[in-house]
JSON list of C-alpha atoms in Angstrom, two decimals:
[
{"chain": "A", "resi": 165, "resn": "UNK", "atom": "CA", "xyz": [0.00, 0.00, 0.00]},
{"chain": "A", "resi": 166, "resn": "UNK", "atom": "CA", "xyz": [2.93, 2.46, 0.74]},
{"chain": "A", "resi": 167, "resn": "UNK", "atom": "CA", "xyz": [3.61, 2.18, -3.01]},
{"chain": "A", "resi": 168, "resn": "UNK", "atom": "CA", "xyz": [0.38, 3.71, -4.34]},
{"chain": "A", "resi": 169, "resn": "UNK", "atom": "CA", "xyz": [0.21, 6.30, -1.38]},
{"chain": "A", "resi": 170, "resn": "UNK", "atom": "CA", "xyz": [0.04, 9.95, -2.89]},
{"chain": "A", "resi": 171, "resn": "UNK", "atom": "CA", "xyz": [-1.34, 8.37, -6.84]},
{"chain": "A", "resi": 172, "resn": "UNK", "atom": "CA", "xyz": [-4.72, 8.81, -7.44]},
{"chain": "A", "resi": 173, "resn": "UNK", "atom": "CA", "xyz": [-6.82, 5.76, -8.86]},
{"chain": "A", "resi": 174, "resn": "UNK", "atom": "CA", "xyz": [-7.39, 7.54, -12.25]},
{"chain": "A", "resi": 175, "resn": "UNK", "atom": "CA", "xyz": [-3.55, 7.56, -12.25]},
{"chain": "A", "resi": 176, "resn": "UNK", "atom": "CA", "xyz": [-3.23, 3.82, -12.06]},
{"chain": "A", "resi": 177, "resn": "UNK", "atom": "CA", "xyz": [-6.21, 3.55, -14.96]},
{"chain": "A", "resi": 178, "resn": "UNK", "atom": "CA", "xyz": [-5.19, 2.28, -18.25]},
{"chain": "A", "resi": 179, "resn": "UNK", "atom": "CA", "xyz": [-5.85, 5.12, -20.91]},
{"chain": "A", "resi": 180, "resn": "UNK", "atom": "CA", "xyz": [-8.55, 3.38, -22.98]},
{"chain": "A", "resi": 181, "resn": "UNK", "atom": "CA", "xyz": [-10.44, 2.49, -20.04]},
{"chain": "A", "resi": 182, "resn": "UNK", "atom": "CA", "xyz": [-10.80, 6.19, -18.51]},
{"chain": "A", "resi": 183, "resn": "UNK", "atom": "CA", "xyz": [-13.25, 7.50, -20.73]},
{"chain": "A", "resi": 184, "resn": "UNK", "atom": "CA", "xyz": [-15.68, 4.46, -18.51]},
{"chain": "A", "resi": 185, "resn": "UNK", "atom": "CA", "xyz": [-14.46, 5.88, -15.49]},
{"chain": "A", "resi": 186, "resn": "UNK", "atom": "CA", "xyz": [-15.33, 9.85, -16.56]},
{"chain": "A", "resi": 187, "resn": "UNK", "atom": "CA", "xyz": [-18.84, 8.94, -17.69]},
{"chain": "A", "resi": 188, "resn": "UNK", "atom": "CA", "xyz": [-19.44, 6.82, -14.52]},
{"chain": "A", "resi": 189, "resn": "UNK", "atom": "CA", "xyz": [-18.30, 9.94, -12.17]},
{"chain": "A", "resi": 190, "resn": "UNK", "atom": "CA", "xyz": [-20.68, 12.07, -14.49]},
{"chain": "A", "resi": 191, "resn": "UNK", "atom": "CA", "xyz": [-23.58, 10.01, -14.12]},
{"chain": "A", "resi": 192, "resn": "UNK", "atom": "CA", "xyz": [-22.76, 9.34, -10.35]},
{"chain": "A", "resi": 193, "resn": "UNK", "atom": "CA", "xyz": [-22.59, 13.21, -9.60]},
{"chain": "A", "resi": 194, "resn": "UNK", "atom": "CA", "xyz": [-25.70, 14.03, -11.56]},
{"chain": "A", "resi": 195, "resn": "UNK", "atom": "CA", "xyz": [-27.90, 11.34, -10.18]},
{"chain": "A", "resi": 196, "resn": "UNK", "atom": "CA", "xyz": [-28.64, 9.27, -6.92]},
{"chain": "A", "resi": 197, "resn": "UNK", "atom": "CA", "xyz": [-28.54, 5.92, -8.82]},
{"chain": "A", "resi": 198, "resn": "UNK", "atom": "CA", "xyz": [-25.99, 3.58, -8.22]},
{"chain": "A", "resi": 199, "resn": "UNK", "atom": "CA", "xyz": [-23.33, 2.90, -10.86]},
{"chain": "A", "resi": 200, "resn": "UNK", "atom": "CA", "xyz": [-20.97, 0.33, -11.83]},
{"chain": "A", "resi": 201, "resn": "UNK", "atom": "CA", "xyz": [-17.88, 0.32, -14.07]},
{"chain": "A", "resi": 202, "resn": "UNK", "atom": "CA", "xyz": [-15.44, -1.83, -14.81]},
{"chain": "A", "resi": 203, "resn": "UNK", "atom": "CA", "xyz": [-11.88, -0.80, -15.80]},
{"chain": "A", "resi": 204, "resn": "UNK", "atom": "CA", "xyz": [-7.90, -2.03, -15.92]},
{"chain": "A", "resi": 205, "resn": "UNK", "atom": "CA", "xyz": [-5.36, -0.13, -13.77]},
{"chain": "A", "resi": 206, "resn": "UNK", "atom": "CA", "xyz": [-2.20, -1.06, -12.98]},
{"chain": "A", "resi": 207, "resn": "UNK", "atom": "CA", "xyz": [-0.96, -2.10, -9.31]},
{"chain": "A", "resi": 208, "resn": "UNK", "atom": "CA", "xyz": [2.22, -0.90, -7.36]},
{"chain": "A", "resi": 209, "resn": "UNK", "atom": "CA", "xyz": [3.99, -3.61, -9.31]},
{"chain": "A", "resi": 210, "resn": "UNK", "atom": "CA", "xyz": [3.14, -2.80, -12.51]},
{"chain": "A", "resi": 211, "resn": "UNK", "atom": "CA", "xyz": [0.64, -5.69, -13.50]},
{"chain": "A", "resi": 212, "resn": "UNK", "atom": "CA", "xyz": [-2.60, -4.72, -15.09]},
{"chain": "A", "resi": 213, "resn": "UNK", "atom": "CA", "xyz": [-5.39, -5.83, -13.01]},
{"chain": "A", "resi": 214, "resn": "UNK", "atom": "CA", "xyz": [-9.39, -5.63, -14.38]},
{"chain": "A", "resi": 215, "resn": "UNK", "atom": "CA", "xyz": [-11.66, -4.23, -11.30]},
{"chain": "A", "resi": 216, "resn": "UNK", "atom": "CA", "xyz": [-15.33, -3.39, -10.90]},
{"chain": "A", "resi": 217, "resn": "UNK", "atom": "CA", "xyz": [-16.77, -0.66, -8.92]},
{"chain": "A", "resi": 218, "resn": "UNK", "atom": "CA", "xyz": [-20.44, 0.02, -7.55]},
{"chain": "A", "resi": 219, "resn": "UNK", "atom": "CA", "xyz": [-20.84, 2.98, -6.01]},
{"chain": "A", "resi": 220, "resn": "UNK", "atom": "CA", "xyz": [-23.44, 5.16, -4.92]},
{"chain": "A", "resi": 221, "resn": "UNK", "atom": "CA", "xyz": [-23.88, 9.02, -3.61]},
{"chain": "A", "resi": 222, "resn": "UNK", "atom": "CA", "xyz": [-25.43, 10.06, -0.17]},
{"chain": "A", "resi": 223, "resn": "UNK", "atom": "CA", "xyz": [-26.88, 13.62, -1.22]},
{"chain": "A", "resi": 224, "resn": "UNK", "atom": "CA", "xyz": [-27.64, 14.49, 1.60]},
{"chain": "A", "resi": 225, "resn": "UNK", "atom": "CA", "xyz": [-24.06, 13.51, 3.31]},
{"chain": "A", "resi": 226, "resn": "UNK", "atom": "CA", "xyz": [-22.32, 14.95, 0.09]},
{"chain": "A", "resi": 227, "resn": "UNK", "atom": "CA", "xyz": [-20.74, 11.76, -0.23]},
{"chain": "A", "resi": 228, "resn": "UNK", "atom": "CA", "xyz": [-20.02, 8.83, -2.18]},
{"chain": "A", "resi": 229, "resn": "UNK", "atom": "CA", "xyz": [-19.73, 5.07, -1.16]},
{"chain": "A", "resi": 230, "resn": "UNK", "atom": "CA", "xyz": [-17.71, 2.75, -3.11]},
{"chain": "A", "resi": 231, "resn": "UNK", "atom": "CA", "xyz": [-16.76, -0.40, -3.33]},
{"chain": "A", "resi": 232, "resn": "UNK", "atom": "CA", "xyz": [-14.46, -2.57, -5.64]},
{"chain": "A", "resi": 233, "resn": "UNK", "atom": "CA", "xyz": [-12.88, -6.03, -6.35]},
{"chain": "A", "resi": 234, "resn": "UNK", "atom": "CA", "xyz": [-10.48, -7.69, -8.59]},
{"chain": "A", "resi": 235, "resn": "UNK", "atom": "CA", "xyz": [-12.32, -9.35, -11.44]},
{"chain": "A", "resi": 236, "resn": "UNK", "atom": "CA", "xyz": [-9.09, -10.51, -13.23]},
{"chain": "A", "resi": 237, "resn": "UNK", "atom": "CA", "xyz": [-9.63, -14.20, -13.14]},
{"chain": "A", "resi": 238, "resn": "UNK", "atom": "CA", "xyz": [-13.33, -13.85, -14.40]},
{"chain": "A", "resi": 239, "resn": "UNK", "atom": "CA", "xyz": [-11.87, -11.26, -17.47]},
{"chain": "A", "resi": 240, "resn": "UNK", "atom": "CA", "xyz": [-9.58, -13.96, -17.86]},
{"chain": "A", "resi": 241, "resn": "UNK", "atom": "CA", "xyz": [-12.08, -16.74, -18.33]},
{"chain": "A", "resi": 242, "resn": "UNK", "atom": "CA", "xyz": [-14.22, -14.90, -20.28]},
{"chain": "A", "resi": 243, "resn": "UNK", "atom": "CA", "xyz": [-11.39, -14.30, -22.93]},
{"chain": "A", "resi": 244, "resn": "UNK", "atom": "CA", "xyz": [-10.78, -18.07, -22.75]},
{"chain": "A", "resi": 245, "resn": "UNK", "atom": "CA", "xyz": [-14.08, -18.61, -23.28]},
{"chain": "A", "resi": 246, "resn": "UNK", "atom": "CA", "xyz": [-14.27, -16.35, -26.18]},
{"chain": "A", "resi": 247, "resn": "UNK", "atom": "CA", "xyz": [-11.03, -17.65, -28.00]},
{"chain": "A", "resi": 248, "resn": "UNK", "atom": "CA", "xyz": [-12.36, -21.42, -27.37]},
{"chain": "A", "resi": 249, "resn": "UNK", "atom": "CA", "xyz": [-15.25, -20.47, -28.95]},
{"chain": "A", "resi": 250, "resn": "UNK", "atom": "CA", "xyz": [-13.24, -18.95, -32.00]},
{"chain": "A", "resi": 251, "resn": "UNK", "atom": "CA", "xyz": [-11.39, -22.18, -32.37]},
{"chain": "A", "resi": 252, "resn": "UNK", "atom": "CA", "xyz": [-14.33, -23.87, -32.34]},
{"chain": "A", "resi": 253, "resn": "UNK", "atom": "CA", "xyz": [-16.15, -22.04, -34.78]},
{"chain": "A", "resi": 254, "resn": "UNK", "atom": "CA", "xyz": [-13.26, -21.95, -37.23]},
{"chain": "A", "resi": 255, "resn": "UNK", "atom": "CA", "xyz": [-13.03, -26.19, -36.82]},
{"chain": "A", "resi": 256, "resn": "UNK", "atom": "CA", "xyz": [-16.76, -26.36, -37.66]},
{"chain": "A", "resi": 257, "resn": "UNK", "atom": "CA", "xyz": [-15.78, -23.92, -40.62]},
{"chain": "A", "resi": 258, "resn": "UNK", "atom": "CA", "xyz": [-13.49, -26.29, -41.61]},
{"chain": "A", "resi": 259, "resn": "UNK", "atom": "CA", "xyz": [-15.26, -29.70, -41.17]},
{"chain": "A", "resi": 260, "resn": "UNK", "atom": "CA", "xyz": [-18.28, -28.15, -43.44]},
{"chain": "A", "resi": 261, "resn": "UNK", "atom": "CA", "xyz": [-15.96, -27.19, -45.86]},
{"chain": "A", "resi": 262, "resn": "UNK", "atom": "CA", "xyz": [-14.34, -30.51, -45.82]},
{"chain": "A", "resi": 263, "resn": "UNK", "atom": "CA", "xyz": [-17.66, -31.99, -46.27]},
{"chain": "A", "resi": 264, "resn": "UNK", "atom": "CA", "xyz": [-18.62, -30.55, -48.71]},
{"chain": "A", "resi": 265, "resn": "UNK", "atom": "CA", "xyz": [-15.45, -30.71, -50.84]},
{"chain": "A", "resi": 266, "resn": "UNK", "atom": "CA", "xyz": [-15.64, -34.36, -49.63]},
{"chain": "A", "resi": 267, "resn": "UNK", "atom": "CA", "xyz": [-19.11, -35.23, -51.54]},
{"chain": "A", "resi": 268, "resn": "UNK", "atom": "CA", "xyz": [-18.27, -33.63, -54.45]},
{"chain": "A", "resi": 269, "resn": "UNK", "atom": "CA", "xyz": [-14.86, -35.34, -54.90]},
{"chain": "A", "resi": 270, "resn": "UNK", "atom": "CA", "xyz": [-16.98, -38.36, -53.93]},
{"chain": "A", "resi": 271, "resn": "UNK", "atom": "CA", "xyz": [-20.20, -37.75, -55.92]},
{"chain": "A", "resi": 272, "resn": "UNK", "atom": "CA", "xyz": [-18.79, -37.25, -59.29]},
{"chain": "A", "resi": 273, "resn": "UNK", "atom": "CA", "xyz": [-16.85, -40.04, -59.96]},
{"chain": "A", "resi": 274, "resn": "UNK", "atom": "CA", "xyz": [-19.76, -42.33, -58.18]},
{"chain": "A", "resi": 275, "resn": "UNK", "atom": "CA", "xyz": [-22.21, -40.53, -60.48]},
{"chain": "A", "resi": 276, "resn": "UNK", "atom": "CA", "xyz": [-20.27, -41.93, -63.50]},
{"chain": "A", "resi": 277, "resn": "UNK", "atom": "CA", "xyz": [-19.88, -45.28, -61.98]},
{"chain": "A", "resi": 278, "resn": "UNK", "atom": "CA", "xyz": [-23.98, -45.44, -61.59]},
{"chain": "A", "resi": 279, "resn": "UNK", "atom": "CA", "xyz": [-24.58, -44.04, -65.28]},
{"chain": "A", "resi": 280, "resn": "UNK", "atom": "CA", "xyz": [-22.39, -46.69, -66.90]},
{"chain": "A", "resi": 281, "resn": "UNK", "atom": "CA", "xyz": [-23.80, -49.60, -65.05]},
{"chain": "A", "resi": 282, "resn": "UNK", "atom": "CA", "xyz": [-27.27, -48.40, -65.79]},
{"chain": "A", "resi": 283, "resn": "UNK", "atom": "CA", "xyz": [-26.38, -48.27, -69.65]},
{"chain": "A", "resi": 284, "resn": "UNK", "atom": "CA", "xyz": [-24.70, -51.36, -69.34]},
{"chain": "A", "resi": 285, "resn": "UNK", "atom": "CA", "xyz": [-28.44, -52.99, -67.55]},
{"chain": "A", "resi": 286, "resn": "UNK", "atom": "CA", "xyz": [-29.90, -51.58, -70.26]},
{"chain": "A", "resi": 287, "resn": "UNK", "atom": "CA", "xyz": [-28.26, -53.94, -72.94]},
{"chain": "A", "resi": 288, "resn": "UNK", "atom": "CA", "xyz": [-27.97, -57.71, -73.53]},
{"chain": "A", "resi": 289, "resn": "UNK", "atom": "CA", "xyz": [-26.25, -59.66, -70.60]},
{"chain": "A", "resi": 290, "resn": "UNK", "atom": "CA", "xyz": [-25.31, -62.66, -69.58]},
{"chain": "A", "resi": 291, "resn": "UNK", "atom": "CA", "xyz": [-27.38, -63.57, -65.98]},
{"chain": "A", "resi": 292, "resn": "UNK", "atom": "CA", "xyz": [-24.03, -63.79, -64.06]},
{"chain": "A", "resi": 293, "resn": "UNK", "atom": "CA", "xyz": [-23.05, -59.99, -65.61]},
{"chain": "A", "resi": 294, "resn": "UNK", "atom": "CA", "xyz": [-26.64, -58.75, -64.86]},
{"chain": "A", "resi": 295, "resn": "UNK", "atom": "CA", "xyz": [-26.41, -59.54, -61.02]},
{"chain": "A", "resi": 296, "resn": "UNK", "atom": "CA", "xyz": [-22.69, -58.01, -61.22]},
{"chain": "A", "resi": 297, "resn": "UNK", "atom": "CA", "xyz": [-24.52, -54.72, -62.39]},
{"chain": "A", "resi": 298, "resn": "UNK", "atom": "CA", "xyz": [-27.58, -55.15, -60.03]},
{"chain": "A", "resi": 299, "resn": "UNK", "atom": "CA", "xyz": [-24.61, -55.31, -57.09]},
{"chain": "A", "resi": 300, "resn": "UNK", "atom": "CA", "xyz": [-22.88, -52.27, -58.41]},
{"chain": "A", "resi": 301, "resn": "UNK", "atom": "CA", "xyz": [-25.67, -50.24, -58.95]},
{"chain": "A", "resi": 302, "resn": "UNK", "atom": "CA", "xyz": [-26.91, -51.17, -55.15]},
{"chain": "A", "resi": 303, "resn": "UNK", "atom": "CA", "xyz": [-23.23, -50.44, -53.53]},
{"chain": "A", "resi": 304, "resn": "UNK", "atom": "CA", "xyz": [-23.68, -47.46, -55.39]},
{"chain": "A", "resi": 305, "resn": "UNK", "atom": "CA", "xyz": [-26.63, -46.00, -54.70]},
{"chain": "A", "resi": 306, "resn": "UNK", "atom": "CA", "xyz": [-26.23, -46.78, -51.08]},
{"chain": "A", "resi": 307, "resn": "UNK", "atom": "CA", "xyz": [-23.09, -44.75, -51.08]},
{"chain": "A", "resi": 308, "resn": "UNK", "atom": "CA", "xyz": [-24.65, -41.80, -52.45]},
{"chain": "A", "resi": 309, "resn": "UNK", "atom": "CA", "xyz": [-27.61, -42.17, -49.54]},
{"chain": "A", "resi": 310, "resn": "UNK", "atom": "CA", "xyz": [-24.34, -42.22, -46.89]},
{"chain": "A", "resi": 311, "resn": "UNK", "atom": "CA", "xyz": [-22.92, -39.41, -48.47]},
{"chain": "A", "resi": 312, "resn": "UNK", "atom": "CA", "xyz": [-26.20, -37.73, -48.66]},
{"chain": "A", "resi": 313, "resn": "UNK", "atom": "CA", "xyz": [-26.76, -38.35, -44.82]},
{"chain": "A", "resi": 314, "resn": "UNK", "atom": "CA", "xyz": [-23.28, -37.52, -43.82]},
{"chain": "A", "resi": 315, "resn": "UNK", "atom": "CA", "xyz": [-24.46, -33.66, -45.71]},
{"chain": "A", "resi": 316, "resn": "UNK", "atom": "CA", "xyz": [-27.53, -33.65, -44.58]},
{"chain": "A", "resi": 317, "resn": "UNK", "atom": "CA", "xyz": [-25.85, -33.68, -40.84]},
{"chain": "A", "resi": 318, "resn": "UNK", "atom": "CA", "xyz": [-23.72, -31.53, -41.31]},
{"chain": "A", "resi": 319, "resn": "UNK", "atom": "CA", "xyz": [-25.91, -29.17, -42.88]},
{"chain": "A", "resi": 320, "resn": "UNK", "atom": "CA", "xyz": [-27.98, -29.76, -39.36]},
{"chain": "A", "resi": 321, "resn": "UNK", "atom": "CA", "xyz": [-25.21, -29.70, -37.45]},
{"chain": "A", "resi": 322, "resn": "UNK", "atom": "CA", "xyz": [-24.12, -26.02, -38.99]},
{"chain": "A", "resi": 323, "resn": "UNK", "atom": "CA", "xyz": [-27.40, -24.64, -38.56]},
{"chain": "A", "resi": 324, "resn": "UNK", "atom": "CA", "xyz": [-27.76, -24.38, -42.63]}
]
């Protein structure tokens, strides 16, 4: 404490945050309501330190009570929180984009594979060569309803 003696808090305040601090003094001073601000200030050993404030103004005393408390670790969190949730919205970026690169890298060559077998059922076979089409055209087809599920989940999944 023998550190900070003689500074002022708006001293310790980092510059970006003071304009808060100003606007909460204003609206303290011209009403009775209680106000709350949060800010960064530096401590006597230099680390920068988030607090909150509530006060309040006793007119008729002609003066103000105040309280405040270190809210670092829940800043901190919060900014966690908020880059977690970056990461995690940039993977799910990049899984739908995946996906979807994924079925049509998929889909077109599976597309050709189902149109030639289907011209091929279409001419004169031997019964042995007509059950080998029958068997691709069912792998293929139920390919294209996974692929088509593994989209349609995603597309769920992404909210689209």
């Amino acid at each position: 404490q023998a550190e900070i003696q003689g500074t002022s808090l708006i001293e310790r305040v980092l510059d970006e945050d003071k304009p808060a601090i100003y606007e909460a003094m204003r609206n303290l001073l011209a009403d009775i309501k209680p106000v709350l601000v949060e800010f960064r200030k530096t401590t006597h050993t230099g680390e920068i330190v988030w607090t909150s404030w509530a006060a309040i103004r006793a007119e008729e005393q002609n003066v103000i009570y105040a309280i405040g408390r270190d809210i670092t670790s829940t800043k901190r969190h919060e900014e966690e929180m908020a880059r977690a949730k970056e990461v995690a919205e940039s993977a799910n970026i990049a899984k739908s984009t995946f996906l979807s690169r994924m079925s049509h890298e998929l889909r077109t060559p599976l597309n050709a594979i189902l149109g030639f077998a289907q011209l091929m059922e279409t001419t004169v076979l031997a019964e042995g060569q007509r059950e080998s089409i029958e068997q691709i055209l069912n792998g293929g087809r139920h390919l294209l309803r996974l692929i088509n599920d593994v989209l349609d989940l995603s597309r769920v999944e992404s909210g689209t």
